[in-house]
Coordinates of C-alpha atoms in Angstrom, one line a residue:
M1 CA 58.0 131.7 132.4
N2 CA 58.4 132.6 129.1
T3 CA 58.9 136.2 129.4
T4 CA 59.2 136.8 125.8
Q5 CA 55.8 135.5 124.7
T6 CA 53.7 137.3 121.8
I7 CA 50.6 139.2 123.1
R8 CA 47.7 137.4 120.4
K9 CA 44.0 139.4 119.4
V10 CA 41.5 138.5 121.6
A11 CA 38.3 138.8 119.1
I12 CA 34.9 138.9 119.8
V13 CA 32.9 136.0 117.3
G14 CA 29.8 135.8 119.1
Y15 CA 26.7 136.7 121.5
N16 CA 23.8 135.2 122.7
R17 CA 21.3 136.0 125.5
I18 CA 17.7 135.4 126.8
P19 CA 15.5 137.7 127.0
F20 CA 15.9 139.2 130.8
A21 CA 12.9 139.4 133.1
R22 CA 11.3 141.2 136.1
A23 CA 11.6 139.2 138.9
N24 CA 8.7 137.0 139.9
T25 CA 7.2 137.5 136.1
A26 CA 8.0 135.3 133.8
Y27 CA 10.7 133.4 134.8
A28 CA 9.6 133.3 138.1
E29 CA 9.5 129.1 138.4
V30 CA 13.2 128.2 136.4
G31 CA 16.2 129.0 138.1
N32 CA 19.9 130.2 137.2
Q33 CA 20.6 126.5 135.6
Q34 CA 18.1 126.5 133.4
M35 CA 18.5 130.0 132.3
M36 CA 22.6 129.9 131.8
T37 CA 22.1 126.6 130.2
A38 CA 18.9 128.0 127.4
A39 CA 21.7 131.5 127.0
L40 CA 24.5 129.1 126.0
D41 CA 22.6 126.2 123.9
G42 CA 21.6 129.1 121.9
L43 CA 24.9 129.9 121.5
I44 CA 26.0 127.1 120.7
D45 CA 23.4 126.7 117.8
K46 CA 24.0 130.1 116.7
Y47 CA 27.7 129.5 115.7
N48 CA 27.8 125.5 115.4
L49 CA 29.6 124.9 118.5
K50 CA 27.9 120.5 119.1
G51 CA 30.3 118.6 119.9
K52 CA 33.1 121.4 120.0
L53 CA 35.8 121.3 123.3
L54 CA 36.6 124.4 123.6
G55 CA 39.3 126.4 125.6
E56 CA 36.8 126.5 128.9
V57 CA 33.7 128.6 130.0
A58 CA 33.9 130.8 132.5
G59 CA 31.2 133.1 134.1
G60 CA 28.7 133.2 137.4
A61 CA 26.2 134.1 139.5
V62 CA 26.0 137.2 142.1
I63 CA 23.0 135.4 143.8
K64 CA 23.0 131.9 143.7
H65 CA 22.3 128.4 145.8
T66 CA 24.2 126.4 147.9
Y67 CA 23.7 123.0 144.7
D68 CA 24.5 126.0 142.1
N69 CA 28.8 126.1 143.5
N70 CA 29.6 124.8 140.4
L71 CA 27.4 126.6 138.1
I72 CA 28.9 127.5 135.0
R73 CA 30.4 123.3 134.8
E74 CA 26.9 121.9 135.8
C75 CA 25.2 124.2 133.1
V76 CA 28.2 123.3 130.3
M77 CA 27.7 119.4 130.7
K78 CA 23.6 120.2 130.4
T79 CA 25.0 121.7 126.8
S80 CA 25.6 120.2 123.4
L81 CA 29.4 120.7 123.6
D82 CA 32.1 118.3 124.4
P83 CA 31.8 117.3 127.9
A84 CA 35.6 117.6 128.2
T85 CA 35.1 121.6 128.2
P86 CA 36.5 122.7 131.5
A87 CA 34.4 125.5 133.1
C88 CA 35.0 127.4 136.5
D89 CA 32.6 130.4 138.4
L90 CA 33.3 133.8 138.8
Q91 CA 31.4 136.3 141.0
Q92 CA 32.5 140.2 141.1
A93 CA 29.1 141.6 141.8
C94 CA 27.6 143.4 138.7
D95 CA 31.0 143.2 136.9
T96 CA 30.5 139.0 137.3
G97 CA 29.7 139.4 133.1
I98 CA 32.6 141.7 132.0
E99 CA 35.4 140.0 134.2
S100 CA 34.4 136.7 133.2
A101 CA 35.2 138.0 129.7
I102 CA 38.7 139.6 131.2
Y103 CA 39.5 136.2 132.5
I104 CA 39.0 134.2 129.2
A105 CA 40.5 136.9 127.2
N106 CA 43.3 137.1 129.2
K107 CA 43.9 132.9 128.6
I108 CA 43.7 133.8 124.6
A109 CA 46.3 136.7 124.7
L110 CA 48.4 134.6 126.4
G111 CA 47.7 131.4 124.4
Q112 CA 46.6 129.2 126.7
I113 CA 43.3 128.4 125.1
E114 CA 42.3 128.9 121.4
S115 CA 38.3 130.0 123.2
G116 CA 36.0 130.5 125.3
I117 CA 32.7 131.4 126.7
A118 CA 32.5 134.0 129.3
G119 CA 28.8 134.7 130.5
G120 CA 26.9 135.2 133.2
V121 CA 23.4 134.8 135.0
D122 CA 21.2 135.9 137.9
S123 CA 17.9 134.4 139.3
I124 CA 15.9 136.7 141.9
S125 CA 12.7 135.5 141.8
D126 CA 14.3 131.6 142.7
M127 CA 16.3 133.6 145.8
P128 CA 17.9 131.6 147.9
I129 CA 16.6 131.5 151.7
A130 CA 18.4 130.6 154.7
V131 CA 17.0 129.3 158.5
S132 CA 18.3 131.3 161.8
E133 CA 21.2 130.5 162.6
K134 CA 20.2 129.0 166.2
L135 CA 17.8 126.6 163.9
R136 CA 20.8 126.1 161.8
K137 CA 23.1 124.6 165.0
I138 CA 20.1 122.7 166.8
L139 CA 19.6 120.6 163.0
L140 CA 23.3 120.1 162.7
N141 CA 23.4 118.8 166.3
A142 CA 20.1 117.4 165.8
R143 CA 21.3 115.1 162.7
K144 CA 24.6 114.2 165.3
A145 CA 22.7 112.7 167.8
K146 CA 23.1 109.0 168.4
S147 CA 19.5 108.4 169.2
L148 CA 15.4 109.4 169.3
G149 CA 15.8 110.5 172.6
E150 CA 19.0 113.1 171.4
K151 CA 17.3 114.4 168.8
I152 CA 14.0 115.4 170.6
K153 CA 16.4 117.0 172.8
W154 CA 17.4 119.4 171.0
F155 CA 14.4 120.6 169.0
L156 CA 12.8 121.1 172.0
K157 CA 15.6 124.0 172.1
L158 CA 13.3 125.5 169.0
R159 CA 11.3 128.6 170.0
P160 CA 9.1 130.4 167.0
K161 CA 11.2 132.9 166.6
D162 CA 13.8 130.7 165.1
L163 CA 11.8 129.7 162.6
S164 CA 11.4 132.8 160.6
P165 CA 13.5 132.5 156.9
L166 CA 16.4 135.0 156.4
V167 CA 15.7 136.0 153.1
P168 CA 19.2 138.1 151.3
K169 CA 19.1 141.7 152.0
N170 CA 20.0 143.8 149.1
E171 CA 22.5 146.2 150.8
E172 CA 26.1 146.8 151.9
S173 CA 27.4 144.9 154.5
Q174 CA 29.4 147.6 155.2
T175 CA 27.1 150.9 155.8
G176 CA 23.7 148.8 155.6
L177 CA 22.4 151.2 152.8
S178 CA 20.9 149.5 149.7
M179 CA 22.4 150.3 146.2
G180 CA 19.5 152.6 145.5
G181 CA 20.0 154.4 149.1
H182 CA 23.8 154.8 148.5
T183 CA 22.6 156.6 145.0
E184 CA 20.2 158.5 146.4
I185 CA 22.8 160.5 148.5
T186 CA 25.0 160.4 145.2
A187 CA 22.5 162.8 143.4
K188 CA 22.5 164.9 146.4
H189 CA 25.6 165.2 146.6
Y190 CA 26.2 165.9 143.2
Q191 CA 22.7 168.0 142.8
I192 CA 21.6 165.4 139.8
S193 CA 17.6 166.5 139.3
R194 CA 15.3 164.2 138.9
E195 CA 14.3 165.5 135.4
D196 CA 17.4 164.5 134.2
Q197 CA 17.2 161.2 135.5
D198 CA 14.2 160.7 134.3
N199 CA 15.2 162.0 130.7
L200 CA 18.1 160.2 129.9
A201 CA 15.4 156.8 131.1
L202 CA 13.5 157.8 129.0
K203 CA 16.1 157.8 126.1
S204 CA 16.3 154.1 127.4
H205 CA 13.6 153.2 126.9
L206 CA 13.2 155.1 123.1
N207 CA 16.4 153.7 121.9
M208 CA 15.7 150.1 122.7
A209 CA 12.1 150.2 121.3
K210 CA 13.7 151.4 118.1
A211 CA 16.6 149.0 117.7
Y212 CA 13.8 145.8 118.5
D213 CA 11.5 147.7 115.5
E214 CA 14.4 147.6 113.8
G215 CA 15.6 144.3 114.3
F216 CA 19.2 144.8 115.5
F217 CA 18.1 142.0 118.8
N218 CA 17.0 139.2 116.0
D219 CA 19.9 137.6 116.1
M220 CA 20.8 138.7 119.5
I221 CA 18.5 137.1 121.7
T222 CA 17.1 133.4 122.0
P223 CA 13.2 133.6 123.3
F224 CA 12.5 131.6 126.7
N225 CA 9.9 130.2 128.6
G226 CA 7.4 132.6 126.5
L227 CA 9.5 135.9 126.5
D228 CA 11.1 136.6 123.1
K229 CA 12.1 140.7 124.4
D230 CA 12.9 142.0 127.1
N231 CA 9.6 142.6 129.7
N232 CA 10.8 145.9 131.6
L233 CA 11.0 147.9 128.3
R234 CA 8.3 150.3 128.4
K235 CA 7.6 151.6 124.6
D236 CA 5.0 153.9 125.7
S237 CA 7.2 155.1 128.5
T238 CA 6.8 159.1 128.2
I239 CA 8.4 162.4 130.2
E240 CA 5.1 162.7 131.9
K241 CA 4.7 158.6 133.3
L242 CA 8.0 159.0 134.4
A243 CA 7.3 162.0 136.1
K244 CA 4.4 160.7 138.5
L245 CA 6.0 158.0 140.1
N246 CA 6.8 158.5 143.3
P247 CA 10.6 158.5 145.5
A248 CA 11.7 154.7 145.5
F249 CA 14.5 154.9 148.2
D250 CA 14.3 158.1 150.1
K251 CA 10.1 158.7 150.3
V252 CA 10.6 162.6 151.2
T253 CA 12.9 164.5 149.4
G254 CA 14.5 162.0 147.0
T255 CA 14.8 161.5 143.3
L256 CA 15.0 158.1 142.7
T257 CA 12.3 156.4 141.0
A258 CA 11.3 153.1 140.4
G259 CA 11.4 154.7 136.2
N260 CA 15.2 155.6 136.8
S261 CA 16.5 152.6 138.8
T262 CA 16.9 149.6 137.7
P263 CA 14.2 146.7 139.0
L264 CA 15.2 143.2 140.0
T265 CA 15.7 141.0 137.3
D266 CA 15.6 137.4 135.7
G267 CA 18.3 136.5 132.9
A268 CA 21.2 135.2 131.4
S269 CA 23.8 136.3 128.2
C270 CA 27.4 135.0 127.2
I271 CA 29.7 135.8 124.5
L272 CA 32.2 133.5 122.8
L273 CA 35.8 134.9 122.7
A274 CA 38.3 133.3 120.6
S275 CA 41.8 134.1 118.9
E276 CA 41.8 134.8 115.2
E277 CA 43.3 131.2 114.1
W278 CA 40.6 129.8 115.4
A279 CA 38.1 132.0 114.4
K280 CA 38.8 131.5 110.9
E281 CA 39.4 127.8 110.8
Q282 CA 35.4 127.2 112.3
G283 CA 34.2 130.2 109.6
L284 CA 33.2 132.1 112.4
P285 CA 33.2 136.4 111.6
I286 CA 35.1 138.7 114.4
L287 CA 32.7 141.2 114.7
A288 CA 35.5 143.5 117.2
Y289 CA 38.7 142.9 119.6
I290 CA 39.0 143.3 123.1
T291 CA 42.1 145.3 123.2
F292 CA 41.7 146.6 126.7
A293 CA 40.5 146.7 130.5
E294 CA 40.7 148.2 133.7
I295 CA 39.3 147.1 137.1
A296 CA 39.1 149.9 139.8
A297 CA 37.5 150.2 143.6
I298 CA 36.6 152.8 145.5
E299 CA 36.2 153.9 149.5
Y300 CA 32.1 154.5 150.0
V301 CA 32.0 153.4 153.9
K302 CA 33.1 157.2 155.1
N303 CA 32.3 158.7 151.4
Q304 CA 28.6 156.8 151.1
Q305 CA 28.3 158.7 147.9
N306 CA 30.9 156.7 146.4
L307 CA 29.8 153.5 146.0
L308 CA 28.9 152.9 142.0
L309 CA 31.6 155.7 141.3
A310 CA 35.2 153.7 140.6
P311 CA 34.7 153.6 137.2
L312 CA 35.7 157.1 137.1
F313 CA 39.5 155.5 138.3
A314 CA 39.8 152.7 136.3
A315 CA 38.4 154.8 132.8
S316 CA 41.0 157.1 133.9
R317 CA 43.8 154.4 134.3
M318 CA 42.7 152.4 131.0
L319 CA 43.0 155.8 128.9
E320 CA 46.2 156.2 129.8
K321 CA 47.3 152.7 129.2
A322 CA 46.0 152.9 126.1
G323 CA 47.1 156.0 124.8
L324 CA 43.4 157.6 123.9
T325 CA 41.5 159.9 125.2
L326 CA 37.4 159.9 126.6
Q327 CA 36.9 161.9 123.4
D328 CA 38.1 159.0 120.2
F329 CA 35.5 156.5 120.9
D330 CA 32.7 156.2 118.5
Y331 CA 30.2 154.6 120.6
Y332 CA 29.6 154.4 124.9
E333 CA 27.9 152.1 126.7
I334 CA 27.8 153.0 130.2
H335 CA 25.9 150.2 132.6
E336 CA 22.3 152.2 133.7
A337 CA 22.3 150.7 137.2
F338 CA 20.5 153.6 138.0
A339 CA 20.4 157.1 135.8
A340 CA 21.8 159.5 138.7
Q341 CA 24.8 157.2 138.3
V342 CA 25.9 157.5 135.0
L343 CA 24.2 161.5 135.0
A344 CA 27.1 161.7 138.0
T345 CA 29.4 159.6 136.1
L346 CA 29.2 162.3 133.0
K347 CA 29.1 165.3 135.4
I348 CA 32.8 164.5 136.9
W349 CA 34.3 163.7 133.9
E350 CA 33.7 167.1 133.0
S351 CA 34.3 168.7 135.5
P352 CA 38.1 169.7 136.7
E353 CA 37.0 170.6 140.8
L354 CA 35.2 167.2 141.1
S355 CA 37.5 164.9 139.4
A356 CA 40.4 166.6 141.5
Q357 CA 38.1 166.0 144.3
L358 CA 38.4 162.4 144.1
G359 CA 42.1 162.2 143.8
L360 CA 41.7 161.7 139.8
K361 CA 44.7 163.0 137.6
K362 CA 42.5 165.0 135.3
A363 CA 38.8 165.5 134.1
L364 CA 38.6 163.5 131.3
G365 CA 36.1 165.9 129.7
A366 CA 32.8 165.8 128.3
I367 CA 31.3 163.2 125.8
D368 CA 28.7 162.9 122.8
R369 CA 25.9 162.1 124.6
N370 CA 24.2 161.3 120.9
K371 CA 26.8 158.1 120.8
L372 CA 25.7 156.6 124.4
N373 CA 24.0 153.7 125.0
V374 CA 22.8 154.0 121.5
K375 CA 20.2 150.8 121.5
G376 CA 19.1 151.8 125.1
S377 CA 20.6 150.2 128.1
S378 CA 20.1 148.5 131.7
L379 CA 16.6 151.1 132.3
A380 CA 14.9 149.6 129.1
A381 CA 16.7 146.1 129.5
A382 CA 16.6 146.0 133.2
H383 CA 19.7 144.2 135.3
P384 CA 20.2 140.5 135.9
F385 CA 23.7 141.5 137.5
A386 CA 26.0 139.1 136.4
A387 CA 24.5 138.7 132.9
T388 CA 24.6 142.2 132.2
G389 CA 28.6 142.0 131.3
G390 CA 27.8 140.1 128.2
R391 CA 24.6 141.9 127.4
I392 CA 26.9 145.4 126.8
I393 CA 29.8 143.2 125.4
G394 CA 27.4 141.8 122.6
V395 CA 25.8 145.0 121.6
M396 CA 29.1 146.8 121.5
A397 CA 30.9 144.2 119.2
K398 CA 27.6 144.4 116.9
L399 CA 27.2 148.1 116.6
L400 CA 31.2 148.1 115.5
N401 CA 30.7 145.2 113.2
E402 CA 28.3 147.3 111.2
K403 CA 30.0 150.3 111.5
G404 CA 33.0 148.2 110.3
S405 CA 35.6 149.9 112.0
G406 CA 35.7 152.0 115.1
R407 CA 36.1 151.8 118.9
G408 CA 33.6 151.4 121.9
F409 CA 34.2 152.4 125.4
I410 CA 32.6 150.6 128.2
S411 CA 31.8 151.0 132.1
I412 CA 30.2 148.8 134.5
C413 CA 29.8 150.0 138.7
A414 CA 29.3 147.4 140.8
A415 CA 28.3 146.8 144.5
G416 CA 31.1 146.8 147.2
G417 CA 32.6 150.1 145.4
Q418 CA 34.2 148.1 142.5
G419 CA 33.6 148.9 138.6
V420 CA 35.3 148.0 135.3
T421 CA 36.4 149.6 132.2
M422 CA 36.9 148.0 128.5
I423 CA 37.8 149.6 124.8
I424 CA 36.6 147.1 122.4
E425 CA 37.4 147.9 118.6
K426 CA 36.9 146.9 115.0

């Protein structure tokens, strides 16, 4: 191994996504391959990549059918990229999109490839449905049977209850609780009020509505299947409307509602990454650079309030490596899986006592909340699990490019007690 190899800068040179849609609405009749291909096609058209051989395309879906086992390669083959462009599937729950970007970025940094696309897609509407274990075994044995009589013998073992379909559950297998169930515990543990959650949700919608009105998303989104903007966005949202919503998880004393939590969503996104040399050769702008990233995990089975707090550890380690403080940023993008999760993160950063309780070296301090999710985030756009990373990286890259300089901080939490942070600079 060449230990003297120079680490190259990794440029973000492009972005694209399709509008995000609440599950079982605009994309009810399409699946992962159609959505991901549409997002890639938009990127290819926008940056004149037709016929180009790229180093690699990486991405994935959190929820996919067995026939999507080679999802990203299948999508690449349906685009106008050179079919010799390799592709691979990655999956790390809600971190999938950003982990795909880290994967491609690392290959560019090491000189293994010159360019690549990272992305992610998820369809809740086209959710795979499994059969019962008994039915599965009977079908397999019947298939191996050598005579009709043997087949019938196996099928006679079936009972009506064996025919019930198995729908994937939105819960942690270690605890049996959904993300919302865990975050309800987080809200109670860290005393996050309903009012604060609703206020953060309202700000997300108003910020995104303003960004749409100003044309910020015009070059970021490819219309798809009748949608030209995210259909979860509520321009007319008010604090009064949010306050009327009933609790969604703890029906009695809960503070999480459909308004301050992200809904199940369909969508796809992707970003184009490259070396500086490749970008210049193609005549493409360098919007910003990915400079640091960190992944972390946290115990959440005994401490069920911890599920979505792993980015706290990722941020602490990343900032130490970068020689930066949490206050050294022009913009912050914190994925709004739930308003309570964002507010708990901010509260822990600000508290030496809470930081110490979690085992963090120190409290990172407060941020300027006017720099947080300035174009709205997941509570407004919604959250197709694997697609969120690409959406957030794209927004941050555009913000920094429009400013002309600066530094952006990204944090994304994920199922399984994991989380990732990233620094983007211009």
